[in-house]
């Protein structure tokens, strides 16, 4: 859990151009970090979503793929759709984040996720802002979202 929270902080630093973060292309860096975040959330939230997207439920990195000799692992079902699977994780993050934050110990971190999503919605990158807004509004049934200060801010009132 700490790893994901640290990743969220790192995404915010890169997004807002913190001087301690060095990068060549900020847009590619943010996209990569968001892909990692989305893949983690989708994988940890529930069992069926990764299977629907095309990520295997079991991964043994020490075993070579029998179907694809060129791959050092057997993580993805179809090697041609590897990049597409990661992009599907970004699309599924709003659904999966809701399920992840319904579980312990993640439930206790709901307010941190909401605050982080608010910081992304106010970011200069419009595409990231839309993804964050969708994830934020997907949390509308959580107790933290039902607080007046949260939902009024989320709906722009």
mmCIF file of C-alpha atoms in Angstrom:
data_model
loop_
_atom_site.group_PDB
_atom_site.id
_atom_site.type_symbol
_atom_site.label_atom_id
_atom_site.label_comp_id
_atom_site.label_asym_id
_atom_site.label_seq_id
_atom_site.Cartn_x
_atom_site.Cartn_y
_atom_site.Cartn_z
ATOM 1 C CA UNK A 1 0.000 0.000 0.000
ATOM 2 C CA UNK A 2 2.823 2.397 0.826
ATOM 3 C CA UNK A 3 4.277 1.813 -2.614
ATOM 4 C CA UNK A 4 1.073 2.932 -4.338
ATOM 5 C CA UNK A 5 0.751 5.999 -2.117
ATOM 6 C CA UNK A 6 4.354 6.950 -2.912
ATOM 7 C CA UNK A 7 3.650 6.484 -6.620
ATOM 8 C CA UNK A 8 0.667 8.812 -6.310
ATOM 9 C CA UNK A 9 2.899 11.447 -4.727
ATOM 10 C CA UNK A 10 5.489 10.999 -7.457
ATOM 11 C CA UNK A 11 2.847 11.423 -10.179
ATOM 12 C CA UNK A 12 1.732 14.668 -8.556
ATOM 13 C CA UNK A 13 5.333 15.931 -8.382
ATOM 14 C CA UNK A 14 5.976 15.159 -12.048
ATOM 15 C CA UNK A 15 2.644 16.667 -13.071
ATOM 16 C CA UNK A 16 3.283 19.942 -11.292
ATOM 17 C CA UNK A 17 6.958 20.081 -12.299
ATOM 18 C CA UNK A 18 8.611 19.740 -8.900
ATOM 19 C CA UNK A 19 12.290 20.757 -9.144
ATOM 20 C CA UNK A 20 13.403 17.521 -7.444
ATOM 21 C CA UNK A 21 12.025 15.399 -10.298
ATOM 22 C CA UNK A 22 14.152 15.159 -13.448
ATOM 23 C CA UNK A 23 12.569 14.112 -16.724
ATOM 24 C CA UNK A 24 13.109 14.561 -20.446
ATOM 25 C CA UNK A 25 9.510 14.435 -21.617
ATOM 26 C CA UNK A 26 6.961 15.204 -18.901
ATOM 27 C CA UNK A 27 3.942 14.026 -20.897
ATOM 28 C CA UNK A 28 5.468 10.595 -21.585
ATOM 29 C CA UNK A 29 6.624 10.316 -17.978
ATOM 30 C CA UNK A 30 3.192 11.120 -16.602
ATOM 31 C CA UNK A 31 1.553 8.719 -19.048
ATOM 32 C CA UNK A 32 3.922 5.917 -18.014
ATOM 33 C CA UNK A 33 3.408 6.555 -14.291
ATOM 34 C CA UNK A 34 -0.358 6.667 -14.739
ATOM 35 C CA UNK A 35 -0.206 3.368 -16.649
ATOM 36 C CA UNK A 36 1.697 1.790 -13.745
ATOM 37 C CA UNK A 37 -0.804 3.210 -11.240
ATOM 38 C CA UNK A 38 -3.780 1.972 -13.270
ATOM 39 C CA UNK A 39 -2.317 -1.510 -13.740
ATOM 40 C CA UNK A 40 -1.685 -1.802 -9.993
ATOM 41 C CA UNK A 41 -5.184 -0.628 -9.053
ATOM 42 C CA UNK A 42 -6.874 -2.915 -11.583
ATOM 43 C CA UNK A 43 -4.769 -5.893 -10.495
ATOM 44 C CA UNK A 44 -5.361 -5.390 -6.781
ATOM 45 C CA UNK A 45 -9.029 -4.373 -6.899
ATOM 46 C CA UNK A 46 -10.686 -7.592 -7.958
ATOM 47 C CA UNK A 47 -10.021 -10.871 -9.691
ATOM 48 C CA UNK A 48 -12.128 -10.713 -12.886
ATOM 49 C CA UNK A 49 -11.084 -7.302 -14.249
ATOM 50 C CA UNK A 50 -7.460 -8.234 -15.067
ATOM 51 C CA UNK A 51 -8.746 -11.357 -16.796
ATOM 52 C CA UNK A 52 -11.197 -9.321 -18.866
ATOM 53 C CA UNK A 53 -8.436 -6.941 -19.876
ATOM 54 C CA UNK A 54 -6.112 -9.781 -20.812
ATOM 55 C CA UNK A 55 -3.684 -10.007 -17.917
ATOM 56 C CA UNK A 56 -3.138 -13.472 -16.503
ATOM 57 C CA UNK A 57 -4.108 -14.225 -12.931
ATOM 58 C CA UNK A 58 -0.839 -16.074 -12.317
ATOM 59 C CA UNK A 59 2.595 -14.986 -13.323
ATOM 60 C CA UNK A 60 5.723 -16.949 -12.673
ATOM 61 C CA UNK A 61 8.596 -14.786 -13.924
ATOM 62 C CA UNK A 62 11.098 -17.595 -13.613
ATOM 63 C CA UNK A 63 9.228 -19.715 -16.171
ATOM 64 C CA UNK A 64 9.722 -19.011 -19.855
ATOM 65 C CA UNK A 65 6.685 -18.882 -22.046
ATOM 66 C CA UNK A 66 6.196 -22.082 -23.994
ATOM 67 C CA UNK A 67 4.171 -20.272 -26.665
ATOM 68 C CA UNK A 68 6.398 -17.224 -27.052
ATOM 69 C CA UNK A 69 10.075 -18.114 -26.860
ATOM 70 C CA UNK A 70 11.116 -14.479 -27.356
ATOM 71 C CA UNK A 71 9.488 -13.401 -24.067
ATOM 72 C CA UNK A 72 11.369 -13.870 -20.784
ATOM 73 C CA UNK A 73 8.046 -14.219 -18.942
ATOM 74 C CA UNK A 74 4.460 -15.263 -19.562
ATOM 75 C CA UNK A 75 2.598 -12.250 -18.172
ATOM 76 C CA UNK A 76 0.320 -11.280 -21.030
ATOM 77 C CA UNK A 77 -2.061 -13.503 -22.924
ATOM 78 C CA UNK A 78 -1.273 -12.015 -26.331
ATOM 79 C CA UNK A 79 2.055 -10.317 -26.981
ATOM 80 C CA UNK A 80 0.566 -8.146 -29.724
ATOM 81 C CA UNK A 81 -1.912 -6.623 -27.279
ATOM 82 C CA UNK A 82 0.477 -5.863 -24.415
ATOM 83 C CA UNK A 83 0.340 -2.102 -24.858
ATOM 84 C CA UNK A 84 -3.399 -2.228 -25.444
ATOM 85 C CA UNK A 85 -3.876 -4.151 -22.179
ATOM 86 C CA UNK A 86 -2.133 -1.406 -20.236
ATOM 87 C CA UNK A 87 -4.293 1.259 -21.890
ATOM 88 C CA UNK A 88 -7.370 -0.778 -20.964
ATOM 89 C CA UNK A 89 -6.208 -0.600 -17.345
ATOM 90 C CA UNK A 90 -6.362 3.205 -17.531
ATOM 91 C CA UNK A 91 -9.942 2.981 -18.786
ATOM 92 C CA UNK A 92 -10.869 0.553 -16.002
ATOM 93 C CA UNK A 93 -9.212 2.507 -13.186
ATOM 94 C CA UNK A 94 -12.401 4.334 -12.140
ATOM 95 C CA UNK A 95 -14.330 1.066 -11.773
ATOM 96 C CA UNK A 96 -11.448 -0.715 -10.063
ATOM 97 C CA UNK A 97 -10.559 2.131 -7.701
ATOM 98 C CA UNK A 98 -14.077 2.032 -6.274
ATOM 99 C CA UNK A 99 -13.692 -1.696 -5.565
ATOM 100 C CA UNK A 100 -10.181 -1.325 -4.172
ATOM 101 C CA UNK A 101 -11.227 1.378 -1.704
ATOM 102 C CA UNK A 102 -14.088 -0.809 -0.470
ATOM 103 C CA UNK A 103 -11.556 -3.302 0.937
ATOM 104 C CA UNK A 104 -9.394 -3.184 4.025
ATOM 105 C CA UNK A 105 -6.735 -1.792 4.491
ATOM 106 C CA UNK A 106 -7.397 0.446 1.467
ATOM 107 C CA UNK A 107 -10.667 1.773 2.884
ATOM 108 C CA UNK A 108 -8.742 3.778 5.487
ATOM 109 C CA UNK A 109 -6.852 5.577 2.694
ATOM 110 C CA UNK A 110 -9.943 6.758 0.786
ATOM 111 C CA UNK A 111 -9.502 10.409 1.724
ATOM 112 C CA UNK A 112 -5.907 10.386 0.453
ATOM 113 C CA UNK A 113 -7.075 8.987 -2.882
ATOM 114 C CA UNK A 114 -9.836 11.597 -3.128
ATOM 115 C CA UNK A 115 -7.419 14.440 -2.342
ATOM 116 C CA UNK A 116 -4.956 13.088 -4.898
ATOM 117 C CA UNK A 117 -7.654 12.818 -7.554
ATOM 118 C CA UNK A 118 -8.685 16.414 -6.850
ATOM 119 C CA UNK A 119 -5.095 17.526 -7.381
ATOM 120 C CA UNK A 120 -5.088 15.713 -10.742
ATOM 121 C CA UNK A 121 -8.397 17.237 -11.841
ATOM 122 C CA UNK A 122 -6.930 20.694 -11.262
ATOM 123 C CA UNK A 123 -3.783 19.846 -13.213
ATOM 124 C CA UNK A 124 -2.828 21.572 -16.457
ATOM 125 C CA UNK A 125 -2.915 18.303 -18.447
ATOM 126 C CA UNK A 126 -6.501 18.057 -19.717
ATOM 127 C CA UNK A 127 -6.449 14.353 -20.641
ATOM 128 C CA UNK A 128 -5.221 13.375 -17.184
ATOM 129 C CA UNK A 129 -7.790 15.682 -15.640
ATOM 130 C CA UNK A 130 -10.628 13.818 -17.371
ATOM 131 C CA UNK A 131 -9.363 10.417 -16.206
ATOM 132 C CA UNK A 132 -9.042 11.691 -12.636
ATOM 133 C CA UNK A 133 -12.501 13.266 -12.728
ATOM 134 C CA UNK A 134 -14.067 9.987 -13.914
ATOM 135 C CA UNK A 135 -12.298 8.086 -11.120
ATOM 136 C CA UNK A 136 -13.361 10.702 -8.579
ATOM 137 C CA UNK A 137 -17.013 10.598 -9.611
ATOM 138 C CA UNK A 138 -16.952 6.792 -9.501
ATOM 139 C CA UNK A 139 -16.305 7.123 -5.759
ATOM 140 C CA UNK A 140 -19.590 8.971 -5.172
ATOM 141 C CA UNK A 141 -21.035 6.094 -3.125
ATOM 142 C CA UNK A 142 -18.164 6.105 -0.607
ATOM 143 C CA UNK A 143 -18.674 7.719 2.808
ATOM 144 C CA UNK A 144 -15.756 10.111 2.241
ATOM 145 C CA UNK A 145 -17.258 11.412 -1.000
ATOM 146 C CA UNK A 146 -20.620 12.019 0.682
ATOM 147 C CA UNK A 147 -19.098 14.739 2.859
ATOM 148 C CA UNK A 148 -20.481 18.090 1.748
ATOM 149 C CA UNK A 149 -17.071 19.654 1.100
ATOM 150 C CA UNK A 150 -16.037 16.761 -1.136
ATOM 151 C CA UNK A 151 -19.087 16.339 -3.348
ATOM 152 C CA UNK A 152 -19.630 20.074 -3.797
ATOM 153 C CA UNK A 153 -16.022 20.440 -4.912
ATOM 154 C CA UNK A 154 -16.310 17.410 -7.199
ATOM 155 C CA UNK A 155 -19.400 18.750 -8.933
ATOM 156 C CA UNK A 156 -17.970 22.268 -9.122
ATOM 157 C CA UNK A 157 -20.455 24.018 -6.834
#
